[in-house]
PDB file of N, CA and C in Angstrom:
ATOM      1  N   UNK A   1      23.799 -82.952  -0.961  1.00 74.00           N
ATOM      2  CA  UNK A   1      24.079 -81.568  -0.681  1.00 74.00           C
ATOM      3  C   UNK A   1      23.782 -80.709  -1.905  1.00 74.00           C
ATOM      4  N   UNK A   2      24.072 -80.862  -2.922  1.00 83.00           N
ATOM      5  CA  UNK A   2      23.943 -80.300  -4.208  1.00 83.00           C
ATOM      6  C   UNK A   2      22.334 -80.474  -4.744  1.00 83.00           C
ATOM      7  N   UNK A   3      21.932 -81.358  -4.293  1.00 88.00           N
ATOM      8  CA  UNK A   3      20.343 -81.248  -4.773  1.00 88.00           C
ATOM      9  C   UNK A   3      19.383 -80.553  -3.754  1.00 88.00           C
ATOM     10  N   UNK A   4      20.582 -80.543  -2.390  1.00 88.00           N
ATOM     11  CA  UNK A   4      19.898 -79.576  -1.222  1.00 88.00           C
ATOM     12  C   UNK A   4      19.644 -78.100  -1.991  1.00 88.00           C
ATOM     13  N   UNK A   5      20.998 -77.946  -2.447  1.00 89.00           N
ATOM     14  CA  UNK A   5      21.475 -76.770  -2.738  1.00 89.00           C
ATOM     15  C   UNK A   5      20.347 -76.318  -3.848  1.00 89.00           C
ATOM     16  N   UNK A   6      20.349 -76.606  -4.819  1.00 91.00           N
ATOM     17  CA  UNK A   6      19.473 -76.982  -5.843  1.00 91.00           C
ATOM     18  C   UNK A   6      17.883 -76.133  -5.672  1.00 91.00           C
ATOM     19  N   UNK A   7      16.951 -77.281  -4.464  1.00 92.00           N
ATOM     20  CA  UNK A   7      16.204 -77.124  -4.429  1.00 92.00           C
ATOM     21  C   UNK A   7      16.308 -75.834  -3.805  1.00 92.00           C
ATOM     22  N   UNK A   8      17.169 -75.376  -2.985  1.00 92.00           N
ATOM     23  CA  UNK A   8      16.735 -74.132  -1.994  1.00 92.00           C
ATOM     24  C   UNK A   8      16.619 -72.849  -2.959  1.00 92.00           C
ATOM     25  N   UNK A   9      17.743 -73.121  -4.016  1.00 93.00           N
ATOM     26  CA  UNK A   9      17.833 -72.249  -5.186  1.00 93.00           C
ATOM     27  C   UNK A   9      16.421 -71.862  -5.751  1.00 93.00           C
ATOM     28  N   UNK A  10      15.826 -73.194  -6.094  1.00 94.00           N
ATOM     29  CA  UNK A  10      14.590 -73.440  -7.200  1.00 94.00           C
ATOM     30  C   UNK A  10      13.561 -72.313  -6.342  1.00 94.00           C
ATOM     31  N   UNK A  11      13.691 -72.798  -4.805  1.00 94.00           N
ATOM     32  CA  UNK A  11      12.705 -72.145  -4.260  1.00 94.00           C
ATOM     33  C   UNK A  11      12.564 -70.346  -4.218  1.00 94.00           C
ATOM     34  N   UNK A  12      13.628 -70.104  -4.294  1.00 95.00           N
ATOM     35  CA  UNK A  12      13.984 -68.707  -4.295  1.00 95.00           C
ATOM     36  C   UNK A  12      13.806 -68.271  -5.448  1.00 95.00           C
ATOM     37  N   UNK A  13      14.339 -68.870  -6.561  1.00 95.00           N
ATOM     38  CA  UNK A  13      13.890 -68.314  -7.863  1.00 95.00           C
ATOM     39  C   UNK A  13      12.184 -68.121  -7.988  1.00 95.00           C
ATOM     40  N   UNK A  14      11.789 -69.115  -7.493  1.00 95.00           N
ATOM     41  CA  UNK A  14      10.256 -69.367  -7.797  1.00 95.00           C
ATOM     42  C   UNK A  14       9.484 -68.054  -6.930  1.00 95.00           C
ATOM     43  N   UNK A  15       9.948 -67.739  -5.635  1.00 95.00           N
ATOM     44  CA  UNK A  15       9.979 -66.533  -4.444  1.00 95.00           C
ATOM     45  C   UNK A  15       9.729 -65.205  -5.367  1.00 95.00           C
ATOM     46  N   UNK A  16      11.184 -65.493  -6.050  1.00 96.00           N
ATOM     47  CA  UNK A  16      11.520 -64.267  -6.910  1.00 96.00           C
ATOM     48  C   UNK A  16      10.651 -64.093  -7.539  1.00 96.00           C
ATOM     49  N   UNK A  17      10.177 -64.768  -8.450  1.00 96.00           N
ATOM     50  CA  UNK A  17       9.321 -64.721  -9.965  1.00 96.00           C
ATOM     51  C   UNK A  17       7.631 -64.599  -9.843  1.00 96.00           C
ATOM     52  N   UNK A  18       7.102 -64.999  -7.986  1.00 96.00           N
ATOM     53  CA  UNK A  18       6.419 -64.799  -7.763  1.00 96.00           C
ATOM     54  C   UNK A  18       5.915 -63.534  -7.330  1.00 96.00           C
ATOM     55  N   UNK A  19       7.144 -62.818  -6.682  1.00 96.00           N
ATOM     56  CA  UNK A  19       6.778 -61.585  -6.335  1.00 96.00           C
ATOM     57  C   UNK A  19       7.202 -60.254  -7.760  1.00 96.00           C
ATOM     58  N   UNK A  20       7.836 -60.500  -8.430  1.00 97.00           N
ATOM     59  CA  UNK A  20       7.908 -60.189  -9.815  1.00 97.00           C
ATOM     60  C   UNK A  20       6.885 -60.053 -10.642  1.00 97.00           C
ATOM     61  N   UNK A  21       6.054 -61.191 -10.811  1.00 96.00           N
ATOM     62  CA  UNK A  21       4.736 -61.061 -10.993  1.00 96.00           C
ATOM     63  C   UNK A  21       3.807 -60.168 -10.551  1.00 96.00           C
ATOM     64  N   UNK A  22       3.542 -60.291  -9.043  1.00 97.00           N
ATOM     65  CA  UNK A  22       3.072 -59.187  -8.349  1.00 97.00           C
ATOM     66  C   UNK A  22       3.473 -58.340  -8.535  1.00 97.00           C
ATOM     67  N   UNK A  23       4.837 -57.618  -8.699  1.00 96.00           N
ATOM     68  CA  UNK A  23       4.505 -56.257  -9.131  1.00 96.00           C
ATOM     69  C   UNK A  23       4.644 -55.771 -10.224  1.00 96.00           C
ATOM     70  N   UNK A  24       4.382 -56.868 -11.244  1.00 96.00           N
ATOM     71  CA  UNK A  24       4.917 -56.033 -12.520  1.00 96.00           C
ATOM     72  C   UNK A  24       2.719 -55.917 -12.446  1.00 96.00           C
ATOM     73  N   UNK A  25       2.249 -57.063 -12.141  1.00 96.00           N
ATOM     74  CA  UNK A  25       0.755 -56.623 -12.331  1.00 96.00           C
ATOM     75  C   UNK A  25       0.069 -55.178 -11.507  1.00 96.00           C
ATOM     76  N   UNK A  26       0.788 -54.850 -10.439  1.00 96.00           N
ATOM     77  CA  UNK A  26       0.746 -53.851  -9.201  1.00 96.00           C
ATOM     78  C   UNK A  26       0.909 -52.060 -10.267  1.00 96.00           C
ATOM     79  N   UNK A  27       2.211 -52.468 -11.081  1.00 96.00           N
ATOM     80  CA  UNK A  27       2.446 -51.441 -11.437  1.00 96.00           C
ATOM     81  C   UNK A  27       1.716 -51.194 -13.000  1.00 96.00           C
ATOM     82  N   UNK A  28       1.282 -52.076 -13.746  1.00 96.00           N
ATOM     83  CA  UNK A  28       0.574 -52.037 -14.769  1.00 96.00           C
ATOM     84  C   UNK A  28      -0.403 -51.630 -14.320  1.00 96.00           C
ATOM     85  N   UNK A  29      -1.586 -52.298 -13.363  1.00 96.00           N
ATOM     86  CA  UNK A  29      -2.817 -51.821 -12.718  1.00 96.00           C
ATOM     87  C   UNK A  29      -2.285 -50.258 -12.466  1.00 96.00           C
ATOM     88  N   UNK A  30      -1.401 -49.875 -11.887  1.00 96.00           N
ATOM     89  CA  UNK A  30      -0.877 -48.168 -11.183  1.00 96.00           C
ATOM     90  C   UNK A  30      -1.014 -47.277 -12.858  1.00 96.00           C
ATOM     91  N   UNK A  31      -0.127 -48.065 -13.487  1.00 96.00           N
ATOM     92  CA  UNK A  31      -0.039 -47.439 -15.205  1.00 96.00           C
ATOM     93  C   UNK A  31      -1.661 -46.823 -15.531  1.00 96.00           C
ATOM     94  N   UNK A  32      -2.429 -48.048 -15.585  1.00 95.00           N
ATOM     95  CA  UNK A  32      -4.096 -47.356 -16.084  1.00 95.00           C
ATOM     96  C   UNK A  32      -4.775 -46.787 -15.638  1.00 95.00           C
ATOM     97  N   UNK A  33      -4.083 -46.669 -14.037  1.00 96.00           N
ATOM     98  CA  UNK A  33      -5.048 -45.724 -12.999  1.00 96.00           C
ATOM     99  C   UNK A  33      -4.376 -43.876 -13.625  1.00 96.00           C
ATOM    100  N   UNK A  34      -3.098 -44.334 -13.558  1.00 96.00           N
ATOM    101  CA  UNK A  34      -2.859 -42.896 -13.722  1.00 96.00           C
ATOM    102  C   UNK A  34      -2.908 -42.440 -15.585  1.00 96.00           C
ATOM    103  N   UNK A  35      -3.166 -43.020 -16.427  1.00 95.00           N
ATOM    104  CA  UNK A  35      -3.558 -43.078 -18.121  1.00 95.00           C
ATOM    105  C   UNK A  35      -4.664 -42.763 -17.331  1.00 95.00           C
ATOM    106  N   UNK A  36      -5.850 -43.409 -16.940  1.00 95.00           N
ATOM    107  CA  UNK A  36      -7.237 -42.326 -16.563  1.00 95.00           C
ATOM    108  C   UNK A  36      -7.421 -40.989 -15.983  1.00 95.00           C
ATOM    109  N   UNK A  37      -6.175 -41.071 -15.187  1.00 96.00           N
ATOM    110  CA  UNK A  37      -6.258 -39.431 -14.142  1.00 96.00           C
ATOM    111  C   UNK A  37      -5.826 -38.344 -15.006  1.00 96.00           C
ATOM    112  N   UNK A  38      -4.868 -38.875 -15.819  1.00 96.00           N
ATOM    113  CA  UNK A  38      -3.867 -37.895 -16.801  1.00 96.00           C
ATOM    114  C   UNK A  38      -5.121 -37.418 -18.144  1.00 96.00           C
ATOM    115  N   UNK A  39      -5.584 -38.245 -18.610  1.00 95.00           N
ATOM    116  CA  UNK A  39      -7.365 -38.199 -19.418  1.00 95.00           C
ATOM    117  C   UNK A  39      -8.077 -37.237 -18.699  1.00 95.00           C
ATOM    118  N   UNK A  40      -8.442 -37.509 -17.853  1.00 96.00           N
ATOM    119  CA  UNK A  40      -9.656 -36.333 -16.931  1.00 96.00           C
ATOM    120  C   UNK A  40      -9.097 -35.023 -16.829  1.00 96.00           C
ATOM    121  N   UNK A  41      -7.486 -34.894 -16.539  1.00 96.00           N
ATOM    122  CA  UNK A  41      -6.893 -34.187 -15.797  1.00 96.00           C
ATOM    123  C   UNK A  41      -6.739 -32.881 -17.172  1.00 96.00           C
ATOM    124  N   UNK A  42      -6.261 -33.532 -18.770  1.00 96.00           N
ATOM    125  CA  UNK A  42      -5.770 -33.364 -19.853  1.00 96.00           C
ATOM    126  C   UNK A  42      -7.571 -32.499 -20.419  1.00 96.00           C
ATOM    127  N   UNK A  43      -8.773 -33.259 -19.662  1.00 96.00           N
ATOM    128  CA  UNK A  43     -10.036 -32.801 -20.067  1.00 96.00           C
ATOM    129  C   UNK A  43     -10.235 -31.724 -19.547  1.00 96.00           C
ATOM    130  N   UNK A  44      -9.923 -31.711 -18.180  1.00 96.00           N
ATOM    131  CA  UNK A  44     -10.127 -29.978 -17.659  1.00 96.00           C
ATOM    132  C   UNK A  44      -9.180 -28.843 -18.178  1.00 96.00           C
ATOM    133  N   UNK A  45      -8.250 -29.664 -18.296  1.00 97.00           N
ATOM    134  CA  UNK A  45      -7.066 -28.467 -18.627  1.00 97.00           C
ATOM    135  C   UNK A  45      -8.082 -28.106 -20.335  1.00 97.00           C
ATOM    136  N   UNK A  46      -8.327 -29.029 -21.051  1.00 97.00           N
ATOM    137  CA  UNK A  46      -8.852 -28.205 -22.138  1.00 97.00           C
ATOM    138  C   UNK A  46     -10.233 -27.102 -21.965  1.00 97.00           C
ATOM    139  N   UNK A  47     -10.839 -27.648 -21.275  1.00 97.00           N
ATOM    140  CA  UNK A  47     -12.454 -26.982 -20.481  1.00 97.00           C
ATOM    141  C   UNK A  47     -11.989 -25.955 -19.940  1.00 97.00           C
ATOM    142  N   UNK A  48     -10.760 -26.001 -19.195  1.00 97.00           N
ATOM    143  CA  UNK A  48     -10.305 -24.475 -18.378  1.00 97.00           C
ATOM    144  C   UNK A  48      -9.502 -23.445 -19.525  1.00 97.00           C
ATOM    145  N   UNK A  49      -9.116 -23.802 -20.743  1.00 97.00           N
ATOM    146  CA  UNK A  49      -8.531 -23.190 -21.592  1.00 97.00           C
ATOM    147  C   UNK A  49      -9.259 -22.772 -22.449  1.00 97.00           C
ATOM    148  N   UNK A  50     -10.967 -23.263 -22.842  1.00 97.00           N
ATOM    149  CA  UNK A  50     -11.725 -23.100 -23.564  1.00 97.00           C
ATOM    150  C   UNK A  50     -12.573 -21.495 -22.758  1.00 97.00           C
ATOM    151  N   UNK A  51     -12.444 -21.817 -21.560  1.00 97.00           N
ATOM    152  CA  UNK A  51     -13.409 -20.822 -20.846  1.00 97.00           C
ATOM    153  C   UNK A  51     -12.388 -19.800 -20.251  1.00 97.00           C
ATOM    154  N   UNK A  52     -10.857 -19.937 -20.371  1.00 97.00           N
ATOM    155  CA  UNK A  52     -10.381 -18.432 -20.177  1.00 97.00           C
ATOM    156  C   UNK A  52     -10.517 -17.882 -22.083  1.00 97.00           C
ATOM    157  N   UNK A  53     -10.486 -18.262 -22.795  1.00 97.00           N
ATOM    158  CA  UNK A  53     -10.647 -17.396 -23.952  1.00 97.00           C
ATOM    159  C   UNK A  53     -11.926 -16.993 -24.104  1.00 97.00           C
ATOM    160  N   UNK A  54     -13.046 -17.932 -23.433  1.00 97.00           N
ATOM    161  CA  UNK A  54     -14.175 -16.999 -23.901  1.00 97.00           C
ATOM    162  C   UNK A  54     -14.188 -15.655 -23.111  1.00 97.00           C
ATOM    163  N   UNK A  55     -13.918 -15.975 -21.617  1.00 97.00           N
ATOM    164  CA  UNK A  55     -13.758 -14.799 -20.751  1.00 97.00           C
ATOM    165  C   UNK A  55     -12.623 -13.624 -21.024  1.00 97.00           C
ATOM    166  N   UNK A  56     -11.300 -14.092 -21.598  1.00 97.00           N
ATOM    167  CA  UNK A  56     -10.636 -12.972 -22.254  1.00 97.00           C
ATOM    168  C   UNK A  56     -11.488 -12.072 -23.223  1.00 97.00           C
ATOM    169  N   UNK A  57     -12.002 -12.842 -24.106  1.00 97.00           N
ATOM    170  CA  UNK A  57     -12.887 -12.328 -24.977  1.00 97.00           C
ATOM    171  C   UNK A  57     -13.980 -11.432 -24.958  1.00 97.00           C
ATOM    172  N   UNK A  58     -14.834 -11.722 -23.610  1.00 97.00           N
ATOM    173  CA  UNK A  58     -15.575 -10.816 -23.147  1.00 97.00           C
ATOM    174  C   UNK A  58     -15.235  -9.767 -22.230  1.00 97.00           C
ATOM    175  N   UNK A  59     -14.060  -9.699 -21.836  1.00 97.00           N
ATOM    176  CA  UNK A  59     -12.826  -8.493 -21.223  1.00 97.00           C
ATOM    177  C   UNK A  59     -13.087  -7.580 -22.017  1.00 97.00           C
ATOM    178  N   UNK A  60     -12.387  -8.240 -23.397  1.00 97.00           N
ATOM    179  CA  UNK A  60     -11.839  -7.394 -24.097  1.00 97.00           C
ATOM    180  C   UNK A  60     -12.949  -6.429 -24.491  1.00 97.00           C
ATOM    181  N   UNK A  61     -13.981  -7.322 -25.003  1.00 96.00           N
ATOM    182  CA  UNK A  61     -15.239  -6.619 -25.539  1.00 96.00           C
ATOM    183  C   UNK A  61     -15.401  -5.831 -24.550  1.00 96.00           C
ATOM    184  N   UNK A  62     -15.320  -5.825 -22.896  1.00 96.00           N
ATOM    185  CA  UNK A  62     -16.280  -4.926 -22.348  1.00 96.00           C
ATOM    186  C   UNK A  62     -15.066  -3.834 -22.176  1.00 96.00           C
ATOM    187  N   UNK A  63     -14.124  -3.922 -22.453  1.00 96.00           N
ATOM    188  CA  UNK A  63     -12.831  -2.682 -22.606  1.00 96.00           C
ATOM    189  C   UNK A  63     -12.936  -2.007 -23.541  1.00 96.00           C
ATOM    190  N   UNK A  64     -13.276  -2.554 -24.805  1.00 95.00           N
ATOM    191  CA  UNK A  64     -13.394  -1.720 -25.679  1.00 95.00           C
ATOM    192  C   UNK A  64     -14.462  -1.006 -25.312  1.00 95.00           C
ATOM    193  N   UNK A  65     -15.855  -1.312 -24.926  1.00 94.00           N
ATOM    194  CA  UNK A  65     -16.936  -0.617 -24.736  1.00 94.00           C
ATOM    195  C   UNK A  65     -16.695   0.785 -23.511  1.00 94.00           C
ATOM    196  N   UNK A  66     -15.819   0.135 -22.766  1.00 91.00           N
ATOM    197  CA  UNK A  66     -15.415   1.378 -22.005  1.00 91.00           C
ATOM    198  C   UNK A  66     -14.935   2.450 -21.995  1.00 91.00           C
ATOM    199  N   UNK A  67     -14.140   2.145 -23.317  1.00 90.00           N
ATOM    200  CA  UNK A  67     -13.230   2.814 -23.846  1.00 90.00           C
ATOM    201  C   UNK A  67     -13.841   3.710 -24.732  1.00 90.00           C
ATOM    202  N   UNK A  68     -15.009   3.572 -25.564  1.00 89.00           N
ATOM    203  CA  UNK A  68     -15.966   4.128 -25.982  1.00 89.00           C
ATOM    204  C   UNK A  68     -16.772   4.912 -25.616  1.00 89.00           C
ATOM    205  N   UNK A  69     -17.300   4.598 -24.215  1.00 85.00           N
ATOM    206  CA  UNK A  69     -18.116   4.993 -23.359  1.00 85.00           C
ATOM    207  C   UNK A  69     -17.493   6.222 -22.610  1.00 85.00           C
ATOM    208  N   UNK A  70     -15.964   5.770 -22.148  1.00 82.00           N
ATOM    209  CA  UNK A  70     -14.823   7.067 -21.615  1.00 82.00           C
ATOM    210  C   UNK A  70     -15.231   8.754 -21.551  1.00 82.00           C
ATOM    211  N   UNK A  71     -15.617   8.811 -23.162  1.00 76.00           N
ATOM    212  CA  UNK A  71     -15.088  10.081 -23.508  1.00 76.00           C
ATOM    213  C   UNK A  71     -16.617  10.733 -23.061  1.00 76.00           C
ATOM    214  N   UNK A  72     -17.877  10.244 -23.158  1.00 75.00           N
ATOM    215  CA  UNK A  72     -18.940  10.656 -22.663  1.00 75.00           C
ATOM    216  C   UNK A  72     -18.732  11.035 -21.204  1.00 75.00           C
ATOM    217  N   UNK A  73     -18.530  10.258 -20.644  1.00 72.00           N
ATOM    218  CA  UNK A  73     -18.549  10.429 -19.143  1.00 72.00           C
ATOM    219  C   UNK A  73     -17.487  10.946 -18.444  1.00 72.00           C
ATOM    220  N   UNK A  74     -16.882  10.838 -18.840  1.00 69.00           N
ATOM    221  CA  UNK A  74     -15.805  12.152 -18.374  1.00 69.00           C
ATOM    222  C   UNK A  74     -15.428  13.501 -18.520  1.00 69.00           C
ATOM    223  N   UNK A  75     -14.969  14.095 -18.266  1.00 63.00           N
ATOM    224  CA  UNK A  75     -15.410  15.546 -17.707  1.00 63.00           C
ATOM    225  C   UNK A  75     -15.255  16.217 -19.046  1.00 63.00           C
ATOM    226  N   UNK A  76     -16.263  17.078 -19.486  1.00 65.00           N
ATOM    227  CA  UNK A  76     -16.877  17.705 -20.568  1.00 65.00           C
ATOM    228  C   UNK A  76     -16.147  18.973 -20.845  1.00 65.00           C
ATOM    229  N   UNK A  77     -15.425  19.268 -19.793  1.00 71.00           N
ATOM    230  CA  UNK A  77     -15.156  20.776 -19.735  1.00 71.00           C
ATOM    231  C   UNK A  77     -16.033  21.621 -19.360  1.00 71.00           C
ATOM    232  N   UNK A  78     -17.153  21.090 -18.611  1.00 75.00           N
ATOM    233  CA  UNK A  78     -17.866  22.356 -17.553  1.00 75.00           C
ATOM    234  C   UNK A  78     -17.252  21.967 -16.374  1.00 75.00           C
ATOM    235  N   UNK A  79     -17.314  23.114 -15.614  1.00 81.00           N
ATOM    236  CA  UNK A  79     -16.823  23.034 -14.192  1.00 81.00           C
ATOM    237  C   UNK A  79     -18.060  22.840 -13.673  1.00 81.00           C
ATOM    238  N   UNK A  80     -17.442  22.310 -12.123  1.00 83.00           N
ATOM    239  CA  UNK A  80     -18.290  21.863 -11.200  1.00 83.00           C
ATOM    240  C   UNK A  80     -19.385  22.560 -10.766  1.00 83.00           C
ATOM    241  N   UNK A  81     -18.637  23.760 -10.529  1.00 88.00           N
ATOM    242  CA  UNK A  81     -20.105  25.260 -10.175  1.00 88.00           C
ATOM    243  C   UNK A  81     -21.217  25.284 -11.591  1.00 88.00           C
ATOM    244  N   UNK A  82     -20.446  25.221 -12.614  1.00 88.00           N
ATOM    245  CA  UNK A  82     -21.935  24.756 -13.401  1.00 88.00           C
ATOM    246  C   UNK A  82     -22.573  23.854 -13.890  1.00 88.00           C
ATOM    247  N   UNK A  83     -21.884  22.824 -13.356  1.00 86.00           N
ATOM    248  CA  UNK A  83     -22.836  21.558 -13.782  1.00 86.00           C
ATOM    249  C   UNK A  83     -24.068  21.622 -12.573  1.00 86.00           C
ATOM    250  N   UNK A  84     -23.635  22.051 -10.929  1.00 92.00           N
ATOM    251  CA  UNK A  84     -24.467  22.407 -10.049  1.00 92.00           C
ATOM    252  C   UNK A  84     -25.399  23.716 -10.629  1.00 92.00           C
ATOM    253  N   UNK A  85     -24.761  24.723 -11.379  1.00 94.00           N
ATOM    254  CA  UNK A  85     -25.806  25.552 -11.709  1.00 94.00           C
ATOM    255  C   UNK A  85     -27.155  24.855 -12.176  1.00 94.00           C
ATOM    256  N   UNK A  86     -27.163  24.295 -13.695  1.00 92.00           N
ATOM    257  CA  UNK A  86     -27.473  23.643 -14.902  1.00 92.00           C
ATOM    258  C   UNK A  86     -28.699  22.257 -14.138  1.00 92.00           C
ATOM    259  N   UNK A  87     -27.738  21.775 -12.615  1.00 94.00           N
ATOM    260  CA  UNK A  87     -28.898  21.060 -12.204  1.00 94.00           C
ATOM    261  C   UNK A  87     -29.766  21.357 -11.179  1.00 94.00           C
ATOM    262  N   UNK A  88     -29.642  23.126 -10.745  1.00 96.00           N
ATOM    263  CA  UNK A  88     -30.496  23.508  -9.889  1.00 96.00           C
ATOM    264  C   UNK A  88     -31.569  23.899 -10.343  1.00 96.00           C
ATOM    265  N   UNK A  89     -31.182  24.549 -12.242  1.00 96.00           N
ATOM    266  CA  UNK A  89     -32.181  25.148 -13.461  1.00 96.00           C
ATOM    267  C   UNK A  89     -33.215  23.959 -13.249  1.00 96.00           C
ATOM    268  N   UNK A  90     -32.975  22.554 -13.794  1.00 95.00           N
ATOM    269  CA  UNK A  90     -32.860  21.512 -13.942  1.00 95.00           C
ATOM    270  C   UNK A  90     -34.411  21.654 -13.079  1.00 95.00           C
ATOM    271  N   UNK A  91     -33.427  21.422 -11.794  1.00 96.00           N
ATOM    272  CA  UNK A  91     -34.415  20.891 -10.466  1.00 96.00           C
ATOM    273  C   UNK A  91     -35.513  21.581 -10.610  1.00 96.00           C
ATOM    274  N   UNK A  92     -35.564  23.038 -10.563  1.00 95.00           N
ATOM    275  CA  UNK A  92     -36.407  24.325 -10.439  1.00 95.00           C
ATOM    276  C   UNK A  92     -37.801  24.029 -11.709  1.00 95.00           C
ATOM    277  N   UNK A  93     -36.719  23.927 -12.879  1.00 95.00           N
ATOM    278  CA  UNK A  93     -37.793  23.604 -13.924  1.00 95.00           C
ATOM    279  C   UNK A  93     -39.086  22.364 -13.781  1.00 95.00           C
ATOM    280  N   UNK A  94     -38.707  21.007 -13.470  1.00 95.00           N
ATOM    281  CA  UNK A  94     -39.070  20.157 -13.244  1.00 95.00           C
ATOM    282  C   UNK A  94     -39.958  20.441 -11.967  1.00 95.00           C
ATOM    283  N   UNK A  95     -39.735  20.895 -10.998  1.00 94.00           N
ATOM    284  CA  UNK A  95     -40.685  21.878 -10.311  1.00 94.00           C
ATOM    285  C   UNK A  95     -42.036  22.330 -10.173  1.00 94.00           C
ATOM    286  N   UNK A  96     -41.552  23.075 -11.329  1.00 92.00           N
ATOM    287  CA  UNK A  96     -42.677  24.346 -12.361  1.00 92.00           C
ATOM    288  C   UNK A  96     -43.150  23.040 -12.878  1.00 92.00           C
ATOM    289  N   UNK A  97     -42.788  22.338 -13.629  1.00 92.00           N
ATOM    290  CA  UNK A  97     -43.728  21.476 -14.506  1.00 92.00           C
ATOM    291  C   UNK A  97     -44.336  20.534 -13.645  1.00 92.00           C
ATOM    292  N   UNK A  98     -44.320  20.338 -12.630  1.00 92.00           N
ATOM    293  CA  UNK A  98     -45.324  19.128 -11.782  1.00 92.00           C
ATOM    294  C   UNK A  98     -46.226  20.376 -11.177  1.00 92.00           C
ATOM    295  N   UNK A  99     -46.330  21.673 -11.184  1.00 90.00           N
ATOM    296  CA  UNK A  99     -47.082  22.462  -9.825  1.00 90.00           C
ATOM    297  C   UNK A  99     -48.572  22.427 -11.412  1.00 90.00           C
ATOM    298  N   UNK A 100     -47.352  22.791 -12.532  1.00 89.00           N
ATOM    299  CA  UNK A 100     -48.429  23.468 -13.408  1.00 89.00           C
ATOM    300  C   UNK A 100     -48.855  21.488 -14.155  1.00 89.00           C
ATOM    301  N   UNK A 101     -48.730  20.858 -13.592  1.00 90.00           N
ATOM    302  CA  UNK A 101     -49.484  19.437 -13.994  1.00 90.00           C
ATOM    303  C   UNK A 101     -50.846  19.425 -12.880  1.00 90.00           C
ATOM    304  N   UNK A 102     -50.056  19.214 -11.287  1.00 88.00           N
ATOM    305  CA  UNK A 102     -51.370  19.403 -10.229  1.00 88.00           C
ATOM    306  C   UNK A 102     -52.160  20.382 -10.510  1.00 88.00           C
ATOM    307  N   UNK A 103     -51.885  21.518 -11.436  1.00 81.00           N
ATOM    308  CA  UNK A 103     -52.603  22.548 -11.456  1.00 81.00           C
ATOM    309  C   UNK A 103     -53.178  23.475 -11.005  1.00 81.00           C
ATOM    310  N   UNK A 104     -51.689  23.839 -10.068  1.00 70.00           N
ATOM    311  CA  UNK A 104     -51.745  25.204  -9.262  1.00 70.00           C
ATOM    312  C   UNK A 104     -51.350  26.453 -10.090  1.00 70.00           C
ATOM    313  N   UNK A 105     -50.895  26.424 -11.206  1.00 58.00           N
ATOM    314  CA  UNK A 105     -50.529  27.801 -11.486  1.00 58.00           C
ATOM    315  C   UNK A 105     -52.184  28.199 -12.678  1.00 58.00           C
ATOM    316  N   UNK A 106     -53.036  27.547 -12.918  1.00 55.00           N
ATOM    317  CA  UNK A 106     -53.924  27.452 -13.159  1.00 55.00           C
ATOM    318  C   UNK A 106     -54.895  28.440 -12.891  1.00 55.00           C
ATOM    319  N   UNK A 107     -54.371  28.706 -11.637  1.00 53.00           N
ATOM    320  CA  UNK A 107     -55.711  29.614 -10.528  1.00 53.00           C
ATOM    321  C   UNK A 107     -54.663  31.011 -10.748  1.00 53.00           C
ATOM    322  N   UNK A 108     -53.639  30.962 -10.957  1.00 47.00           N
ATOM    323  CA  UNK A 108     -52.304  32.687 -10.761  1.00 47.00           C
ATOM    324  C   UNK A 108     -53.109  33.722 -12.368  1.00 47.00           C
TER     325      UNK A 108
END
């Protein structure tokens, strides 16, 4: 009875130690899968941190340029009725200078 006992023990331990095995190899293999994912993962995160500063960077630059650019293009202090004056002169002149290029005022 006792060597019954024994062996049934042995067998279970051996059960045990076999499937113990299995997963301590299950979870080591799991360990290097995810040490590789965490690597790739650790590579983009630097690639995605490298390329928001260049792009902050070129924000900024094109803010400042705007900011520069601002005071040109925004309103001068002529009013609207004469900036329409200024580009009817404009129009009229440009006009005159293509009639007297074809060379119609030539013959007046």
């Amino acid at each position: 009875e006792t060597t019954d006992d024994e062996a049934a023990e042995k067998n279970r331990y051996d059960d045990f130690m076999a499937e113990a095995e299995k997963n301590k190899a299950l979870k080591e293999n799991e360990a290097k899968h995810k040490d590789g994912k965490k690597t790739d993962k650790e590579s983009a995160l630097h690639a995605t941190k490298a390329e928001l500063k260049t792009t902050q960077e070129q924000l900024a630059a094109a803010v400042a340029y705007y900011e520069k650019l601002k005071p040109s293009c925004v309103d001068s202090g002529i009013s609207y009725e004469e900036r329409v004056k200024r580009r009817e002169e404009e129009i009229q002149s440009l006009q005159e200078a293509l009639k007297i290029l074809q060379g119609e005022d030539f013959n007046a």
